[in-house]
Amino acid sequence: MLIVAGSASSKLAERVAKQLKCKLTKPELKLFPDGELYARIPADVKGEDVAIIQSTCYPPNRNYMELFLLLDAARDLGAEEVTAIVPYFAYARQDKRFKEGEAVSLQTVSKLIESVGTDKIYTIDMHAHRIGDIQEIFKVPAINLTAAPLLAKYLADNYRLKDPVIIGPDEEAEGWAKSAGKALDADWDYMVKKRLGPEEVEIKPRKLEVEGRDAMVIDDIISTGGTMVEAIKILKKHGARKIYAACTHAILAGDALGKVRKAGAEDIFATDTIEQKISKVSVAPIIVDAIR
Ligand code: R5P
């Protein structure tokens, strides 16, 4: 197998190639003065199983274009099998038409990935809550992996926890809280969230007792930090001892990190689906397991 390291996932691609003990290549990329992108795979892909790893984090349009060019080039140059590994899958939040006339962005990017000849797709904790299985949006095999157990393991390996409890900050985070809770053999629950504006949310707890216990709030994304801050405030109000903030994709818009720290998180950690300074957990092992 040959791993092609997209520019948004170069470190993760290196980790995956190292664990798989397979070849790795970095594409040659140039931006023309008019903003067009040039991409070249500087390796012989003919007859190879090629996996392109490219997150479509900021800037998403540029990163998607790079992904399309690399997938198409691999197919066109005679790769045996072409796999797209998109650790952070942008545009997944618009997974339906909320208002008449809207483009369903998730559907659009999915069609584009497939149309360049991709044989298989992997992503991690895709934010598409209204879709039960991502196979519904792709015709080729598509698998949505989860990093929640890895985040739970990081917590357990690094802290001496008192009666831990895992909390999802909203209904959509139930699955991640459950999966992390199971991995830790700990209680888990989720809260109820109402979004009041782009940076403002209102969160209410459900039934779980957190007094005197260590809590990890787990979400797929920390973007502005608003959701995490509100969840931490509520846990503090209900007497949680230490609170840890974990997410798969650290978008970290503006001063999100500062806000979550100020709210009182003992530690904030994320995976390397987006390469950030809080990317303390690598998703390489789950990608390697899935590919194998
Ligand atoms: C929303 O449903 C997501 O799962 C996250 O809770 C959300 O994207 C976090 O955004 P923010 O950090 O801006 O509150």
XYZ file of N, CA, C and O in Angstrom, residues 162-167 186-191 204-216 231 234-243:
144
model
N -11.209 10.055 40.091
C -12.105 9.715 41.204
C -13.516 9.478 40.663
O -14.151 10.390 40.151
N -13.951 8.224 40.738
C -15.317 7.864 40.350
C -15.749 8.542 39.041
O -16.723 9.304 39.011
N -14.998 8.299 37.937
C -15.225 9.080 36.713
C -16.606 8.915 36.087
O -17.236 7.868 36.211
N -17.004 9.978 35.431
C -18.270 9.981 34.717
C -18.032 10.706 33.389
O -17.294 11.674 33.325
N -18.648 10.169 32.330
C -18.450 10.749 30.998
C -19.738 11.447 30.577
O -20.826 10.854 30.658
N -19.613 12.673 30.117
C -20.806 13.459 29.778
C -20.730 13.983 28.340
O -19.743 14.609 27.943
N -17.181 3.208 32.902
C -17.642 4.288 33.783
C -19.073 4.669 33.418
O -19.562 4.355 32.330
N -19.735 5.392 34.325
C -21.073 5.910 34.032
C -20.986 6.954 32.929
O -19.975 7.657 32.809
N -22.058 7.096 32.183
C -22.087 8.127 31.152
C -23.494 8.687 31.037
O -24.469 8.036 31.412
N -23.580 9.907 30.525
C -24.878 10.543 30.319
C -24.679 11.682 29.312
O -23.547 11.929 28.884
N -25.743 12.353 28.967
C -25.608 13.506 28.090
C -26.562 14.593 28.562
O -27.479 14.341 29.347
N -26.289 15.833 28.120
C -27.135 16.945 28.534
C -28.048 17.354 27.365
O -27.934 16.811 26.266
N -28.850 22.083 29.575
C -29.469 21.650 30.841
C -29.048 20.217 31.140
O -28.970 19.386 30.219
N -28.754 19.916 32.405
C -28.356 18.535 32.741
C -29.550 17.592 32.686
O -30.699 18.039 32.653
N -29.292 16.298 32.702
C -30.398 15.334 32.786
C -30.405 14.776 34.201
O -30.627 15.499 35.141
N -30.037 13.505 34.357
C -30.249 12.932 35.695
C -28.974 12.567 36.467
O -29.017 12.362 37.659
N -27.854 12.487 35.778
C -26.686 11.894 36.431
C -26.111 12.761 37.561
O -25.968 13.962 37.434
N -25.750 12.119 38.662
C -25.124 12.774 39.808
C -23.639 12.936 39.528
O -22.956 11.953 39.199
N -23.102 14.151 39.669
C -21.667 14.332 39.393
C -20.917 14.847 40.621
O -19.695 14.991 40.572
N -21.613 15.102 41.697
C -20.982 15.702 42.873
C -19.791 14.879 43.368
O -19.903 13.670 43.593
N -18.650 15.557 43.506
C -17.445 14.907 44.045
C -16.769 13.966 43.063
O -15.798 13.294 43.406
N -17.261 13.905 41.835
C -16.708 12.965 40.858
C -15.912 13.703 39.779
O -16.149 14.876 39.518
N -14.987 12.995 39.140
C -14.261 13.572 38.006
C -15.078 13.327 36.741
O -15.594 12.221 36.536
N -15.187 14.370 35.914
C -16.017 14.253 34.714
C -15.219 14.584 33.456
O -14.399 15.503 33.454
N -15.480 13.818 32.416
C -14.925 14.173 31.107
C -16.104 14.539 30.201
O -17.024 13.747 30.035
N -21.192 23.434 29.234
C -21.231 22.104 29.881
C -20.364 22.110 31.138
O -20.761 21.588 32.185
N -22.050 23.954 34.037
C -23.118 23.170 34.670
C -22.538 22.079 35.570
O -22.999 21.871 36.693
N -21.501 21.424 35.076
C -20.898 20.363 35.893
C -20.318 20.946 37.183
O -20.411 20.347 38.258
N -19.720 22.140 37.064
C -19.156 22.793 38.265
C -20.275 23.118 39.254
O -20.155 22.878 40.441
N -21.360 23.657 38.702
C -22.507 24.026 39.538
C -23.049 22.801 40.291
O -23.527 22.911 41.421
N -22.955 21.646 39.650
C -23.475 20.428 40.278
C -22.401 19.701 41.091
O -22.578 18.546 41.468
N -21.276 20.368 41.325
C -20.282 19.856 42.276
C -19.267 18.868 41.733
O -18.636 18.141 42.523
N -19.069 18.819 40.412
C -18.039 17.898 39.883
C -16.678 18.302 40.449
O -16.422 19.484 40.697
N -15.792 17.319 40.661
C -14.489 17.589 41.267
C -13.533 18.175 40.222
O -13.215 19.339 40.230
N -13.115 17.370 39.276
C -12.256 17.855 38.197
C -12.956 17.600 36.870
O -13.595 16.567 36.689
N -12.786 18.549 35.942
C -13.489 18.418 34.662
C -12.478 18.451 33.514
O -11.608 19.325 33.457
